[in-house]
Tab-separated table of C-alpha atoms and ligand atoms in Angstrom:
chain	number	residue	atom	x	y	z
O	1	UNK	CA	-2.516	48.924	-11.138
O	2	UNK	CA	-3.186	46.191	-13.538
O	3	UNK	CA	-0.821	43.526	-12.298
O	4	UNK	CA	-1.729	44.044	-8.411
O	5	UNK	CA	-5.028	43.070	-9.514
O	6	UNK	CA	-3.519	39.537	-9.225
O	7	UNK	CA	-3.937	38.706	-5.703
O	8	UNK	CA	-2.048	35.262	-6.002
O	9	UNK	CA	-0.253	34.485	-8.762
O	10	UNK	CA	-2.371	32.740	-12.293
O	11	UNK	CA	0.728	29.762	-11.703
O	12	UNK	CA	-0.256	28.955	-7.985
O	13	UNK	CA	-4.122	30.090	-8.377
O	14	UNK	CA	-5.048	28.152	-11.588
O	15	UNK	CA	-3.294	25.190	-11.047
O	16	UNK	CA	-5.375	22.075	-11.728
O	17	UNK	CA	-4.334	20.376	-8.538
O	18	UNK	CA	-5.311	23.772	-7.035
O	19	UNK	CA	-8.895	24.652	-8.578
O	20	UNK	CA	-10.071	21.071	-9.452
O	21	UNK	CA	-12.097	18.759	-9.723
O	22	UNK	CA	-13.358	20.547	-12.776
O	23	UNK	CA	-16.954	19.119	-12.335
O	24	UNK	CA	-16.635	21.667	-9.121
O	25	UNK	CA	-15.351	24.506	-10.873
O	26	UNK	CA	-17.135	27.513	-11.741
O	27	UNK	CA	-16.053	28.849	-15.123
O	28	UNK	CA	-17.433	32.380	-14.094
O	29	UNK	CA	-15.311	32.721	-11.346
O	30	UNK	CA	-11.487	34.838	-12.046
O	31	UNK	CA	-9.647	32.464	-9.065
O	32	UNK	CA	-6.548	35.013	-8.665
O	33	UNK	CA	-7.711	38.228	-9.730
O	34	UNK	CA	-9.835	40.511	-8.199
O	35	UNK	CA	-10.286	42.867	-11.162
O	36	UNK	CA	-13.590	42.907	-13.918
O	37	UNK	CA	-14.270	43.217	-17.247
O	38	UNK	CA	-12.607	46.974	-17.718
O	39	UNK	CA	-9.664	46.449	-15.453
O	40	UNK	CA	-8.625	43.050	-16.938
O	41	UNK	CA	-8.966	44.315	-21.228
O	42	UNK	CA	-6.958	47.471	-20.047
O	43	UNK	CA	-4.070	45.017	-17.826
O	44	UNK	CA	-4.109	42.785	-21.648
O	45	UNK	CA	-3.010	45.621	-23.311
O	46	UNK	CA	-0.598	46.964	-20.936
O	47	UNK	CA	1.020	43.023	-19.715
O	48	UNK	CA	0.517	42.139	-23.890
O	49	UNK	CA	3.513	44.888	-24.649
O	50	UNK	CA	5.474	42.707	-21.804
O	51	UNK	CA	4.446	39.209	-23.322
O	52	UNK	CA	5.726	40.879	-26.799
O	53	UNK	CA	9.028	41.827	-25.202
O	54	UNK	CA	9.502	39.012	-24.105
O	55	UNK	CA	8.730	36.428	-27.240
O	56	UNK	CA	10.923	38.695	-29.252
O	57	UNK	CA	13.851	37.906	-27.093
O	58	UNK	CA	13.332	34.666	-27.170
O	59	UNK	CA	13.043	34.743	-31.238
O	60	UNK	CA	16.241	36.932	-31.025
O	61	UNK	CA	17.871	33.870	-28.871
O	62	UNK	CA	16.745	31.318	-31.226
O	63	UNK	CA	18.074	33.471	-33.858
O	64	UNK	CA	21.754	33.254	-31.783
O	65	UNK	CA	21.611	29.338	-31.255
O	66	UNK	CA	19.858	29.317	-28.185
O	67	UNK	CA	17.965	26.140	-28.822
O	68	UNK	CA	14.664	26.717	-25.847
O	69	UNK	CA	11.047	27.092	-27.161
O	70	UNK	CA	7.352	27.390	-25.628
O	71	UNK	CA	4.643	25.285	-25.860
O	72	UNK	CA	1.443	26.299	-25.512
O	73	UNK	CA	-1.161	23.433	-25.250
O	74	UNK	CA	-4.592	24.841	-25.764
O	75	UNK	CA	-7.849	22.540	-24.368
O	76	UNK	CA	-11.425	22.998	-24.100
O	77	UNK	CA	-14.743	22.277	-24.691
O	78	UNK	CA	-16.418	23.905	-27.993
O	79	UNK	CA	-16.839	27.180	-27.900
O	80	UNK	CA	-14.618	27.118	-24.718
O	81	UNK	CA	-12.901	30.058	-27.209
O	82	UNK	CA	-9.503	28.139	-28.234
O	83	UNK	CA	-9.460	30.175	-31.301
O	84	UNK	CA	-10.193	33.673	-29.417
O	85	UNK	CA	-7.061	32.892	-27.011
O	86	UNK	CA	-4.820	31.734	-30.546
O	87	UNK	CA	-6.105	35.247	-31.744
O	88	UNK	CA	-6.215	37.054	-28.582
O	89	UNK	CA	-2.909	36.407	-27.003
O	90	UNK	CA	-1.068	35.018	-30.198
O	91	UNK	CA	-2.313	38.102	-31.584
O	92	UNK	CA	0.032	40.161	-28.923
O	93	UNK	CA	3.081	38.033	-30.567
O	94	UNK	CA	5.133	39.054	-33.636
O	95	UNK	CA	3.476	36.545	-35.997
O	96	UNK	CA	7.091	35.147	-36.866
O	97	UNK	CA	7.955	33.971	-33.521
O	98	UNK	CA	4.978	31.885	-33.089
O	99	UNK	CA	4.132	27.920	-34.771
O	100	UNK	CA	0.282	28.007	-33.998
O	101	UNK	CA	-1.375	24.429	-35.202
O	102	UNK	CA	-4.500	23.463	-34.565
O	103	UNK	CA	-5.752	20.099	-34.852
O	104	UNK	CA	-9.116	18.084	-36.265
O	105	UNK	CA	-10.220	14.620	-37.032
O	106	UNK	CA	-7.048	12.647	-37.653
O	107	UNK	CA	-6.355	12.045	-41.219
O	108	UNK	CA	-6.391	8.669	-42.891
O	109	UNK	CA	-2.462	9.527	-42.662
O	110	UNK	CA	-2.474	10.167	-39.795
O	111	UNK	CA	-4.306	7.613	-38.247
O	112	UNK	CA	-1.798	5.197	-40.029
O	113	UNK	CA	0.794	6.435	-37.641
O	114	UNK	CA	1.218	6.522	-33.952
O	115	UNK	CA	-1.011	9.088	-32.443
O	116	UNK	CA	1.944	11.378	-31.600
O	117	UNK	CA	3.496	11.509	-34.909
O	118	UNK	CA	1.590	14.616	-35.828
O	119	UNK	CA	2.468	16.350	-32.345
O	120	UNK	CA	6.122	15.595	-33.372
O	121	UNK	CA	5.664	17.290	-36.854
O	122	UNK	CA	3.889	20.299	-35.397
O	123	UNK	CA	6.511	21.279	-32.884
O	124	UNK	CA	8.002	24.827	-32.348
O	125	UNK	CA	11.419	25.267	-33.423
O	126	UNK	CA	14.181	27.087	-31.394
O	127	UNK	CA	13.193	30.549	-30.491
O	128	UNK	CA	9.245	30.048	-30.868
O	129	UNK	CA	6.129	30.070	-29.399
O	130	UNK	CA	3.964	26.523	-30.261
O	131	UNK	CA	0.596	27.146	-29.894
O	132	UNK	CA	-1.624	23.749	-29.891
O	133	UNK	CA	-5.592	24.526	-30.938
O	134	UNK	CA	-6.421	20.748	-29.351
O	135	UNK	CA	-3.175	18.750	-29.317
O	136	UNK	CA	-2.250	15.271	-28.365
O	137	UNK	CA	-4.838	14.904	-25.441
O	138	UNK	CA	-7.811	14.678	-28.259
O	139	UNK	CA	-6.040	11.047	-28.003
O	140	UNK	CA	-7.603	10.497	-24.593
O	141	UNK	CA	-10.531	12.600	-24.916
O	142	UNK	CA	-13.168	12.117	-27.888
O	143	UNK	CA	-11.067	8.647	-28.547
O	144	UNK	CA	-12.079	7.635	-24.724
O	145	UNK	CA	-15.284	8.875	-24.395
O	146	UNK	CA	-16.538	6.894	-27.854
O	147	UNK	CA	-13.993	3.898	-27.667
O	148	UNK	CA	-12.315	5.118	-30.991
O	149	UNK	CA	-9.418	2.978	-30.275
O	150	UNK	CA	-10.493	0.570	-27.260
O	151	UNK	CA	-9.772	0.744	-23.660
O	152	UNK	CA	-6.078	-0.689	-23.337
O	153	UNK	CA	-4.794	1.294	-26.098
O	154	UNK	CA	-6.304	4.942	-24.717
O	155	UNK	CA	-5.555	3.868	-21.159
O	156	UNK	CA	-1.556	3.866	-21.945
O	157	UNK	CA	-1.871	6.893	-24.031
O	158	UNK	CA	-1.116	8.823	-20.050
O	159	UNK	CA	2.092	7.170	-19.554
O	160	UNK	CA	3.009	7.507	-23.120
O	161	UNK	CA	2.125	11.399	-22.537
O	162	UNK	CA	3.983	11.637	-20.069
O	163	UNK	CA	7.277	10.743	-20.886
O	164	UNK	CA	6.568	12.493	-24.618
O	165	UNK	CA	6.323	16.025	-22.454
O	166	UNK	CA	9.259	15.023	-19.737
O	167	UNK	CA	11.690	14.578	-23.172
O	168	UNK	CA	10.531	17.630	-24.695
O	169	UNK	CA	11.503	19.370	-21.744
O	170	UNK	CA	14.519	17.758	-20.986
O	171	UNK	CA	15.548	19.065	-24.473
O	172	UNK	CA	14.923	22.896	-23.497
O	173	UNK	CA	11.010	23.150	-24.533
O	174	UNK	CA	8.707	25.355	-21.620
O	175	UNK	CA	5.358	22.766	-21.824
O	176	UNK	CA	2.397	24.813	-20.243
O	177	UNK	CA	-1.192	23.719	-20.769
O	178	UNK	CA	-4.483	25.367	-20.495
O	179	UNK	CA	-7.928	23.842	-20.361
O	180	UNK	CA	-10.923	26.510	-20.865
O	181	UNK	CA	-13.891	25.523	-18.877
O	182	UNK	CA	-17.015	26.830	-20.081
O	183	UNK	CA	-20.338	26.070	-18.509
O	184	UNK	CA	-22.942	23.941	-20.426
O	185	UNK	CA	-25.652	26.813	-20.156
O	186	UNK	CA	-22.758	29.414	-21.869
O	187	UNK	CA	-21.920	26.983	-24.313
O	188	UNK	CA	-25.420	26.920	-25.250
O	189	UNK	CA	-25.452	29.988	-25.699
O	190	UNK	CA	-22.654	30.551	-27.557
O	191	UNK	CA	-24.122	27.953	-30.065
O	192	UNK	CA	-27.317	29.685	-30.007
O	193	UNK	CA	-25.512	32.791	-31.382
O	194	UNK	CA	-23.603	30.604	-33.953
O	195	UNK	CA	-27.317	30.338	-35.504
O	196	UNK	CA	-28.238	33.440	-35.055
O	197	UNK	CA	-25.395	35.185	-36.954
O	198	UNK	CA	-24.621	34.713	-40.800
O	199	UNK	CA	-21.100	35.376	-40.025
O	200	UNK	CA	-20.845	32.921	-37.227
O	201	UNK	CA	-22.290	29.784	-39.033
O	202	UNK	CA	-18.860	28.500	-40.324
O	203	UNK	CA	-18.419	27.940	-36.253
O	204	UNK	CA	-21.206	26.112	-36.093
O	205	UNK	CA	-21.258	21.939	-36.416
O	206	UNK	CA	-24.294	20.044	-35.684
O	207	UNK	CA	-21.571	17.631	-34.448
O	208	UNK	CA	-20.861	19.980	-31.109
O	209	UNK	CA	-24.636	19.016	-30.295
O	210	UNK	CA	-24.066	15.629	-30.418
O	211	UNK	CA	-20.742	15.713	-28.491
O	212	UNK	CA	-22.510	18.315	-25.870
O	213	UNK	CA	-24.705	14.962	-24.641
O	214	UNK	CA	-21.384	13.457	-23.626
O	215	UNK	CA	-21.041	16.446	-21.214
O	216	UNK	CA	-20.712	14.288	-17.894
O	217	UNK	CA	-17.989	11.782	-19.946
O	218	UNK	CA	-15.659	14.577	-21.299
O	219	UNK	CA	-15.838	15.982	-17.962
O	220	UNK	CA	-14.530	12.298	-16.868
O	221	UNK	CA	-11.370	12.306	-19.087
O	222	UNK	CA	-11.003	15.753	-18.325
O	223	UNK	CA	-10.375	14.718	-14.408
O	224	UNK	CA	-8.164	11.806	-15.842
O	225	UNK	CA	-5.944	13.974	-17.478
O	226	UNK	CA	-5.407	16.331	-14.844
O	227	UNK	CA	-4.984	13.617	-12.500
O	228	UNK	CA	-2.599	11.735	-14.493
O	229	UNK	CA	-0.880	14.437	-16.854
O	230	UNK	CA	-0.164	17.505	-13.934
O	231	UNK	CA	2.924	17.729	-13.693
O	232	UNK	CA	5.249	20.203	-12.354
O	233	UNK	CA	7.547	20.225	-15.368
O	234	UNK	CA	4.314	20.147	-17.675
O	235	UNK	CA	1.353	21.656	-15.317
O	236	UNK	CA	-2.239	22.030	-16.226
O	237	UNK	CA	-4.180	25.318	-15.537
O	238	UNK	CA	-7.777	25.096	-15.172
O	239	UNK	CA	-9.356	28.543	-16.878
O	240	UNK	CA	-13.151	29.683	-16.469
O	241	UNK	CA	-13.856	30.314	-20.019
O	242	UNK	CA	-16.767	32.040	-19.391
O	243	UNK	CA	-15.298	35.553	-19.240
O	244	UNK	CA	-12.801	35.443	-22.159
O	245	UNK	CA	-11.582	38.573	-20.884
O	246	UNK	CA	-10.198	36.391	-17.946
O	247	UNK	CA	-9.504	33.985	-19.979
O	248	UNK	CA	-7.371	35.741	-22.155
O	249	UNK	CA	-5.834	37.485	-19.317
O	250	UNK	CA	-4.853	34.738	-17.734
O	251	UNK	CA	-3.537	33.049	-20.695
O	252	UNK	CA	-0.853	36.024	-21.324
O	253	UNK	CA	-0.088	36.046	-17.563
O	254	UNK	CA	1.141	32.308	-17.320
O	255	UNK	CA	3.054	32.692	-20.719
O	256	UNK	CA	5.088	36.078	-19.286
O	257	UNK	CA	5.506	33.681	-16.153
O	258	UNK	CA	7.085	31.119	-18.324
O	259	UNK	CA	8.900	33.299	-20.166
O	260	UNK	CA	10.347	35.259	-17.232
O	261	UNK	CA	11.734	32.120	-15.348
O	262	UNK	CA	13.970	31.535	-18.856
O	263	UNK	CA	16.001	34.901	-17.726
O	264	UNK	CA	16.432	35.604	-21.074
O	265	UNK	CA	18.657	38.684	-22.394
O	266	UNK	CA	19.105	40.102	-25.238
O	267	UNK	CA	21.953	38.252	-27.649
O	268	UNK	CA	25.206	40.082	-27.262
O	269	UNK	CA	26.927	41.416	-30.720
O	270	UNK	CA	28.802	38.866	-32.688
O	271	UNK	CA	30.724	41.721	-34.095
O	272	UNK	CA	32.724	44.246	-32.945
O	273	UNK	CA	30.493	46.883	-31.728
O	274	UNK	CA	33.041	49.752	-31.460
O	275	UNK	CA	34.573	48.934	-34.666
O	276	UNK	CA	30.962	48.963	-36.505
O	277	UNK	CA	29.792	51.991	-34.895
O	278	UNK	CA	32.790	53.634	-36.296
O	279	UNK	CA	31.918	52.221	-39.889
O	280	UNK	CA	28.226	53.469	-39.855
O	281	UNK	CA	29.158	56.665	-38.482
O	282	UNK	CA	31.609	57.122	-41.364
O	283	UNK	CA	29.758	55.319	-44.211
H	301	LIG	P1	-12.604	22.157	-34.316
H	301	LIG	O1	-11.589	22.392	-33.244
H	301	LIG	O2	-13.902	22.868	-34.099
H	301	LIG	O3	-12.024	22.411	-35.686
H	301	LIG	O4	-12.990	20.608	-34.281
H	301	LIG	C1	-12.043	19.612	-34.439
H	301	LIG	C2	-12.699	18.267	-34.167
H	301	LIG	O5	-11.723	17.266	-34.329
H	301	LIG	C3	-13.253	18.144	-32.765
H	301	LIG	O6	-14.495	17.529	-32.787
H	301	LIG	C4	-12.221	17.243	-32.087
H	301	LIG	O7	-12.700	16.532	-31.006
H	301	LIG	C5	-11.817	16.355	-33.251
H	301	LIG	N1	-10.517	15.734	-33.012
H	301	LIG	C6	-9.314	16.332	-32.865
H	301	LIG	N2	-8.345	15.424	-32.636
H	301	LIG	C7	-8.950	14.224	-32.612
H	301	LIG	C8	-8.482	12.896	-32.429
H	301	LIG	N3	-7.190	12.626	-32.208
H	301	LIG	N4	-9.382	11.891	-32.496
H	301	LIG	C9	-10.684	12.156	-32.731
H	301	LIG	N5	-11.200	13.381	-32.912
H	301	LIG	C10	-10.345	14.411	-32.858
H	302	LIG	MG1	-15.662	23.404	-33.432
């Protein structure tokens, strides 16, 4: 029911080479799925108990010294809804299997040290679920589109990327990465109704406004990073964030697909199973 609402699957259909340019995509649109609102919260639910499944086997393989993780990169716009997919679909996880970091400004700390050294210190350990709220490609977005560090230090940062993700994978981590795409006339309103609710204001920075003038620019080093940074052993997904339902659906889909293509079972006994069935019965 659900899952044959799916009429290509989220890997192939959301694929930034696929979908893009982003300035052409419509973040309304469900590329993939045929279902709406009702059809897609219900197949959450129902693909969310697979997606659980799933991450606990992979805990229970870390657990057995299987040594393979995920890594979830999350990007978007504000209010693209980064947090509602760490809530949303991290929410379907057991809360132990997952390392969820999100990350701001760069400290004075950290700005002392290579850009990457925080990405290093945030990732997942064996068995786990990383899940990036903005990651290492803030390093070639806000820092490009205002010169925070100038041209021929951001312009590496692709290459440097690059070989960062093909060694994490080489050493048994899944590297997926999202980018939400919301429209500039949703985002407005979803800052709108940061101002109109008392228990939305936290949410709100009068920063975003400033940054939402730099619309056309982020969309730039958005293109650059598909363009340079899609890769098959690290692809980029291009979501519409304007439904978080798809969103969200989406999100859990392509993390089951990664999952599934570990073939993961469950750890066999490191114990005799006979011998300790015996000893329960009798105990
Ligand atoms: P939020 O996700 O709403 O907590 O906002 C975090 C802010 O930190 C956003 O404005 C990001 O663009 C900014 N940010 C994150 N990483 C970097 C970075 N490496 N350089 C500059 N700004 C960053
Ligand atoms: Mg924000």
């Amino acid at each position: 029911m659900s899952k044959s609402d799916w009429t290509a699957p989220p890997r192939e259909a959301l694929r930034a080479s696929v979908v893009g340019p982003i300035a052409d995509y419509d973040p309304s649109s469900t590329p993939g799925y045929s279902g709406d609102k009702d059809s897609g919260a219900k197949a959450l639910v129902e693909r969310g108990a697979v997606l659980a499944d799933l991450q606990e086997k992979l805990f229970a393989n870390g657990r057995s010294g299987d040594h393979r993780n995920v890594l979830l990169v999350v990007q978007g716009m504000d209010t693209a809804g980064k947090g509602g997919i760490v809530a949303h679909v991290g929410g379907l996880c057991d809360p132990q299997g997952l390392a969820i970091t999100g990350f701001g400004k760069p400290t004075p700390e950290e700005l002392s040290h290579d850009f990457l050294w925080r990405i290093h210190k945030a990732l997942p350990p064996a068995g786990k679920i990383g899940i990036f709220d903005r990651s290492h490609y803030e390093d070639v977005l806000p820092v490009r589109v205002h010169n925070l560090v100038p041209e021929s230090v951001w312009s590496q940062r692709y290459d440097i990327i690059n070989q960062f993700e093909r060694e994490l994978v080489d050493a048994g981590t899944t590297v997926l990465k999202v980018a939400l795409v919301v429209s500039k006339d949703e985002q407005k309103k979803r800052l709108t109704e940061r101002l109109d609710n008392p228990t939305k204001y936290w949410k709100y920075n009068p920063a975003d406004i400033d940054e939402r003038g730099y619309w056309e620019d982020y969309l730039q080093a958005y293109q650059a990073i598909f363009d340079r940074t899609d890769n098959d052993h690290a692809p980029w997904y291009l979501i519409g964030a304007d439904r978080k339902w798809f969103s969200r659906l989406a999100v859990c889909e392509l993390l089951i697909d990664a999952l599934e293509r570990l073939d993961l079972s469950w750890p066999a006994p490191t114990f005799d199973l006979e011998h300790e069935q015996r000893r329960v019965a009798d105990c």
